Amino acid sequence: MSLLPSATEIAVALGLGQNLVGRSHECDYPPFVKGLPVVTSTKLEKGLTSCQIDDRVQGIVRQGLSVYEVDTALLRDLRPDLILTQSQCAVCAVTPADLEEALSEWTGTAPVLLSLAPDTLEDVWGDFAKVAEAAGLSERTSSVVDGLRRRMAGLAENRGRRIDRPSVAAIEWIDPLMAAGNWVPELIEAAGGRPLFARAGEHSPWLEWDDLIAADPELIVAMPCGYQLPKTLADLGSLVDRSGWKDLTAVRKGKVFAVDGHHYFNRPGPRLVESAELIAQLLGTSSIRAFEMGRDWMVIGGD
């Protein structure tokens, strides 16, 4: 059972798709997993803006509660041998603490609980090994991870031909403003850009508006955590309407993009390679044009 979208994709990449018996409410790729029983839900109402979501989450956390609910009865009925979850961010997905009630009253052999918490791209590759080992299939790791590494190396070869490295501001949350950290700076560097505000391996930092203006990035990519492209586009008003926005170099040159953060950048799994390839396409450092405007990305503003 996978209660984390990235872990679901890792399991499928390792050939464990047919072994999945349940999923979280956010696990939606590959498409066939949507047919699996859903054992989690969120307390956040639909249609909230990024500011409203932040307020709601902070309110829940202040009460000492979780943002998520687990259907303990269904989880027990499905009787998984292995549960994949995460301990990196209590706001992003179900954590081991959310499963305490279900596991405390388990009858028979309790499932193995594997909690993932990657900070860097290397950590993500290590998670493939952890999942494979927990499933008793360690031998599958090398072929899968080696293929992903080769694709990342291909991006590095392309960027080696370029002298310039455009500055890139990756925005993980719009209101309040947050830069994208963890593995995202590595993706930007692999694509040929120079990441601003966040360092590889460190959690995403809050970002002051004046600091964004002062840095004047050459390219801006909005990738709000958990947001698909339509939701990102609908929530950009609190960003593009602020004082000084229109004077930014990226805005004036039409180099501001919204992307599908939910399916790419926010998921530390196999599609992080595609995320780097998407950045390379936006930067113009790759000849590959695999990502469609309107589906995966959209240009914002510009003259």
Coordinates of C-alpha atoms in Angstrom, one line a residue:
M1 CA 0.0 0.0 0.0
S2 CA 1.3 3.4 -0.9
L3 CA 0.2 6.5 0.9
L4 CA 2.5 8.8 -1.0
P5 CA 2.3 9.7 -4.7
S6 CA 6.1 9.6 -5.3
A7 CA 6.3 6.2 -3.5
T8 CA 3.5 4.9 -5.7
E9 CA 5.5 5.9 -8.8
I10 CA 8.7 4.3 -7.4
A11 CA 6.9 1.1 -6.7
V12 CA 5.5 1.0 -10.2
A13 CA 8.9 1.8 -11.7
L14 CA 10.3 -1.2 -9.8
G15 CA 7.6 -3.5 -11.3
L16 CA 5.4 -3.6 -8.2
G17 CA 2.3 -2.0 -9.7
Q18 CA 0.3 -5.2 -9.6
N19 CA 1.2 -5.7 -5.9
L20 CA -0.5 -2.4 -4.9
V21 CA -3.7 -2.9 -2.9
G22 CA -4.5 0.6 -1.8
R23 CA -3.4 4.3 -2.2
S24 CA -3.7 7.8 -0.9
H25 CA -6.3 10.3 -2.2
E26 CA -3.5 12.0 -4.1
C27 CA -1.9 9.0 -5.8
D28 CA -3.0 9.3 -9.4
Y29 CA -0.1 8.2 -11.6
P30 CA 0.2 5.9 -13.5
P31 CA -3.5 6.2 -14.3
F32 CA -4.3 2.6 -13.4
V33 CA -3.7 3.3 -9.7
K34 CA -6.9 5.5 -9.7
G35 CA -8.8 2.2 -9.6
L36 CA -7.2 1.2 -6.2
P37 CA -9.1 1.7 -2.9
V38 CA -8.5 5.1 -1.3
V39 CA -7.6 5.0 2.3
T40 CA -6.8 8.6 3.1
S41 CA -8.5 12.0 2.8
T42 CA -7.7 15.6 3.5
K43 CA -9.4 18.1 5.9
L44 CA -8.8 21.0 3.4
E45 CA -11.8 22.2 1.5
K46 CA -11.6 22.5 -2.3
G47 CA -11.3 25.8 -4.0
L48 CA -9.1 27.6 -1.4
T49 CA -6.4 30.0 -2.4
S50 CA -2.8 29.5 -1.4
C51 CA -3.2 32.0 1.4
Q52 CA -6.4 30.4 2.6
I53 CA -4.7 26.9 2.5
D54 CA -1.8 28.2 4.6
D55 CA -4.2 29.7 7.2
R56 CA -6.2 26.5 7.3
V57 CA -3.2 24.3 7.7
Q58 CA -1.7 26.5 10.4
G59 CA -4.9 26.4 12.3
I60 CA -5.1 22.6 12.2
V61 CA -1.5 22.2 13.2
R62 CA -1.9 24.7 16.2
Q63 CA -4.6 22.3 17.5
G64 CA -2.1 19.4 17.4
L65 CA -4.1 17.7 14.7
S66 CA -3.2 16.2 11.4
V67 CA -4.2 17.6 8.0
Y68 CA -5.1 14.1 6.9
E69 CA -7.5 11.3 7.9
V70 CA -6.9 7.6 7.5
D71 CA -9.7 5.1 6.9
T72 CA -8.4 2.6 9.5
A73 CA -11.2 0.0 8.9
L74 CA -10.4 -0.1 5.2
L75 CA -6.7 -0.2 5.8
R76 CA -7.1 -3.2 8.0
D77 CA -9.4 -5.0 5.5
L78 CA -6.9 -4.6 2.8
R79 CA -4.2 -6.1 5.0
P80 CA -1.0 -4.8 3.3
D81 CA 2.3 -6.5 4.0
L82 CA 4.1 -3.2 3.4
I83 CA 3.0 0.4 3.8
L84 CA 4.9 3.2 2.1
T85 CA 4.6 6.7 3.6
Q86 CA 6.8 9.7 4.4
S87 CA 8.2 11.6 7.4
Q88 CA 9.6 14.7 5.6
C89 CA 6.6 17.0 5.8
A90 CA 3.4 16.6 7.9
V91 CA 1.6 19.0 5.7
C92 CA 2.4 17.3 2.4
A93 CA 1.2 13.7 3.0
V94 CA 0.3 11.1 5.6
T95 CA 3.0 10.4 8.1
P96 CA 3.7 7.4 10.4
A97 CA 1.9 9.3 13.2
D98 CA -1.3 9.3 11.2
L99 CA -1.2 5.5 11.1
E100 CA -0.7 4.9 14.8
E101 CA -4.3 4.2 15.6
A102 CA -4.7 1.7 12.7
L103 CA -1.4 -0.1 13.6
S104 CA -1.9 -0.1 17.3
E105 CA -4.9 -2.5 17.2
W106 CA -3.7 -4.6 14.3
T107 CA -4.4 -8.3 14.6
G108 CA -1.9 -10.9 13.3
T109 CA 1.3 -9.9 11.7
A110 CA 1.6 -6.1 11.4
P111 CA 2.7 -4.6 8.1
V112 CA 6.2 -3.3 7.6
L113 CA 6.1 0.5 7.6
L114 CA 8.6 2.2 5.3
S115 CA 8.8 6.0 5.8
L116 CA 10.7 8.0 3.1
A117 CA 12.3 11.4 3.7
P118 CA 14.5 12.5 0.8
D119 CA 16.2 15.8 0.8
T120 CA 18.4 15.5 -2.3
L121 CA 18.3 13.8 -5.7
E122 CA 20.7 11.1 -4.4
D123 CA 18.3 10.5 -1.5
V124 CA 15.6 9.9 -4.0
W125 CA 17.7 7.3 -5.9
G126 CA 18.3 5.7 -2.5
D127 CA 14.5 5.5 -1.9
F128 CA 14.3 3.2 -4.9
A129 CA 16.7 0.9 -3.1
K130 CA 14.8 1.1 0.1
V131 CA 11.4 0.2 -1.5
A132 CA 13.0 -2.6 -3.5
E133 CA 14.7 -4.0 -0.4
A134 CA 11.5 -3.8 1.7
A135 CA 9.7 -5.7 -1.1
G136 CA 12.4 -8.4 -1.3
L137 CA 13.4 -7.3 -4.8
S138 CA 16.7 -5.5 -4.3
E139 CA 18.1 -6.7 -7.6
R140 CA 15.7 -4.5 -9.5
T141 CA 17.1 -1.2 -8.2
S142 CA 20.2 -0.9 -10.4
S143 CA 18.5 -1.1 -13.8
V144 CA 15.8 1.4 -12.9
V145 CA 18.1 4.0 -11.2
D146 CA 20.9 3.6 -13.8
G147 CA 18.4 4.5 -16.5
L148 CA 17.3 7.7 -14.7
R149 CA 20.9 8.7 -14.0
R150 CA 21.8 8.3 -17.7
R151 CA 19.0 10.7 -18.6
M152 CA 20.2 13.3 -16.1
A153 CA 23.7 12.9 -17.4
G154 CA 22.4 13.6 -20.9
L155 CA 21.1 17.0 -19.6
A156 CA 24.6 17.7 -18.2
E157 CA 26.2 17.1 -21.6
N158 CA 23.8 19.6 -23.2
R159 CA 24.5 22.3 -20.6
G160 CA 28.2 21.8 -21.0
R161 CA 28.0 23.5 -24.4
R162 CA 26.6 26.7 -22.8
I163 CA 28.6 29.4 -21.1
D164 CA 25.7 31.3 -19.7
R165 CA 23.7 29.9 -16.8
P166 CA 20.5 32.0 -16.4
S167 CA 19.3 32.7 -12.8
V168 CA 16.1 30.8 -12.0
A169 CA 13.6 31.5 -9.2
A170 CA 11.5 28.4 -8.5
I171 CA 8.4 29.3 -6.5
E172 CA 7.0 26.5 -4.4
W173 CA 4.2 28.5 -2.7
I174 CA 2.6 31.8 -3.8
D175 CA 1.1 33.3 -0.7
P176 CA 3.0 33.4 1.5
L177 CA 6.0 33.3 -0.9
M178 CA 8.3 30.3 -0.7
A179 CA 11.2 29.2 -2.8
A180 CA 11.6 25.6 -3.9
G181 CA 14.4 23.7 -2.0
N182 CA 15.4 20.1 -1.5
W183 CA 16.1 18.5 -4.9
V184 CA 14.8 21.4 -7.0
P185 CA 18.0 23.4 -7.1
E186 CA 19.7 20.3 -8.4
L187 CA 17.2 19.9 -11.2
I188 CA 17.7 23.6 -12.2
E189 CA 21.5 23.1 -12.2
A190 CA 21.2 19.9 -14.2
A191 CA 19.1 21.8 -16.8
G192 CA 21.7 24.5 -17.1
G193 CA 20.3 27.2 -14.8
R194 CA 21.5 28.9 -11.7
P195 CA 19.1 28.4 -8.7
L196 CA 18.3 31.3 -6.5
F197 CA 17.2 31.5 -2.8
A198 CA 17.4 27.8 -2.0
R199 CA 20.2 25.3 -1.6
A200 CA 20.2 21.6 -2.6
G201 CA 19.3 19.4 0.3
E202 CA 17.8 22.1 2.5
H203 CA 14.1 22.6 3.1
S204 CA 12.2 25.2 1.0
P205 CA 12.7 28.6 2.6
W206 CA 10.2 31.4 3.0
L207 CA 11.0 34.2 0.5
E208 CA 10.6 38.0 1.1
W209 CA 9.1 39.9 -1.8
D210 CA 11.9 42.5 -1.7
D211 CA 14.5 39.7 -2.0
L212 CA 12.8 38.4 -5.2
I213 CA 12.7 42.0 -6.6
A214 CA 16.4 42.6 -5.7
A215 CA 17.6 39.3 -7.2
D216 CA 15.7 40.1 -10.5
P217 CA 15.8 36.5 -11.9
E218 CA 16.1 35.8 -15.5
L219 CA 13.5 33.1 -15.4
I220 CA 10.7 32.4 -12.9
V221 CA 8.9 29.1 -12.6
A222 CA 5.8 28.8 -10.4
M223 CA 5.5 25.2 -9.1
P224 CA 3.2 25.3 -6.0
C225 CA 3.3 22.2 -4.0
G226 CA 0.2 20.0 -4.8
Y227 CA -1.0 22.3 -7.6
Q228 CA -1.8 21.1 -11.0
L229 CA -1.4 23.7 -13.8
P230 CA -5.0 25.1 -13.8
K231 CA -4.9 25.7 -10.1
T232 CA -1.6 27.4 -10.3
L233 CA -2.9 29.7 -13.1
A234 CA -6.0 30.6 -11.1
D235 CA -3.9 31.5 -8.0
L236 CA -1.2 33.7 -9.7
G237 CA -3.0 37.0 -9.0
S238 CA -1.4 37.4 -5.6
L239 CA 2.0 37.2 -7.3
V240 CA 1.6 39.1 -10.6
D241 CA -0.4 42.0 -9.1
R242 CA 2.3 43.0 -6.6
S243 CA 4.4 46.2 -6.9
G244 CA 7.5 45.7 -8.9
W245 CA 6.4 42.5 -10.7
K246 CA 6.2 44.0 -14.1
D247 CA 9.7 45.5 -13.9
L248 CA 11.4 42.1 -13.3
T249 CA 13.7 40.9 -16.1
A250 CA 11.9 37.6 -16.4
V251 CA 8.5 39.3 -16.7
R252 CA 9.7 41.8 -19.3
K253 CA 11.3 39.1 -21.4
G254 CA 8.4 36.7 -21.2
K255 CA 10.3 34.2 -19.1
V256 CA 7.8 33.5 -16.4
F257 CA 6.2 30.0 -16.4
A258 CA 3.6 28.1 -14.5
V259 CA 4.2 24.3 -14.4
D260 CA 2.4 21.3 -13.1
G261 CA 4.1 21.0 -9.8
H262 CA 1.8 18.3 -8.5
H263 CA 2.8 15.8 -11.1
Y264 CA 6.5 16.8 -11.6
F265 CA 8.6 18.8 -9.2
N266 CA 6.8 18.1 -5.9
R267 CA 7.1 14.3 -6.3
P268 CA 10.5 12.9 -5.4
G269 CA 10.3 9.9 -7.7
P270 CA 11.1 8.8 -11.2
R271 CA 9.5 11.9 -12.8
L272 CA 12.1 14.3 -11.3
V273 CA 14.1 13.5 -14.4
E274 CA 11.2 14.7 -16.5
S275 CA 11.0 17.8 -14.2
A276 CA 14.7 18.6 -15.0
E277 CA 14.0 18.0 -18.7
L278 CA 11.0 20.4 -18.5
I279 CA 13.2 23.1 -17.0
A280 CA 15.8 22.5 -19.7
Q281 CA 13.0 23.0 -22.3
L282 CA 12.0 26.3 -20.7
L283 CA 15.6 27.4 -20.5
G284 CA 16.3 26.4 -24.1
T285 CA 19.2 24.2 -23.1
S286 CA 17.7 21.1 -24.7
S287 CA 16.5 20.3 -28.2
I288 CA 13.9 18.0 -26.9
R289 CA 10.4 19.4 -26.9
A290 CA 8.5 16.7 -25.1
F291 CA 6.3 18.9 -22.9
E292 CA 3.2 20.6 -24.1
M293 CA 2.2 24.2 -23.4
G294 CA -1.2 24.2 -21.8
R295 CA -0.8 20.7 -20.4
D296 CA 2.6 20.7 -18.6
W297 CA 3.4 24.4 -18.6
M298 CA 2.2 27.9 -19.5
V299 CA 4.0 31.2 -20.1
I300 CA 2.8 34.0 -17.9
G301 CA 2.9 37.7 -18.7
G302 CA 5.6 39.3 -20.9
D303 CA 5.3 41.9 -23.6

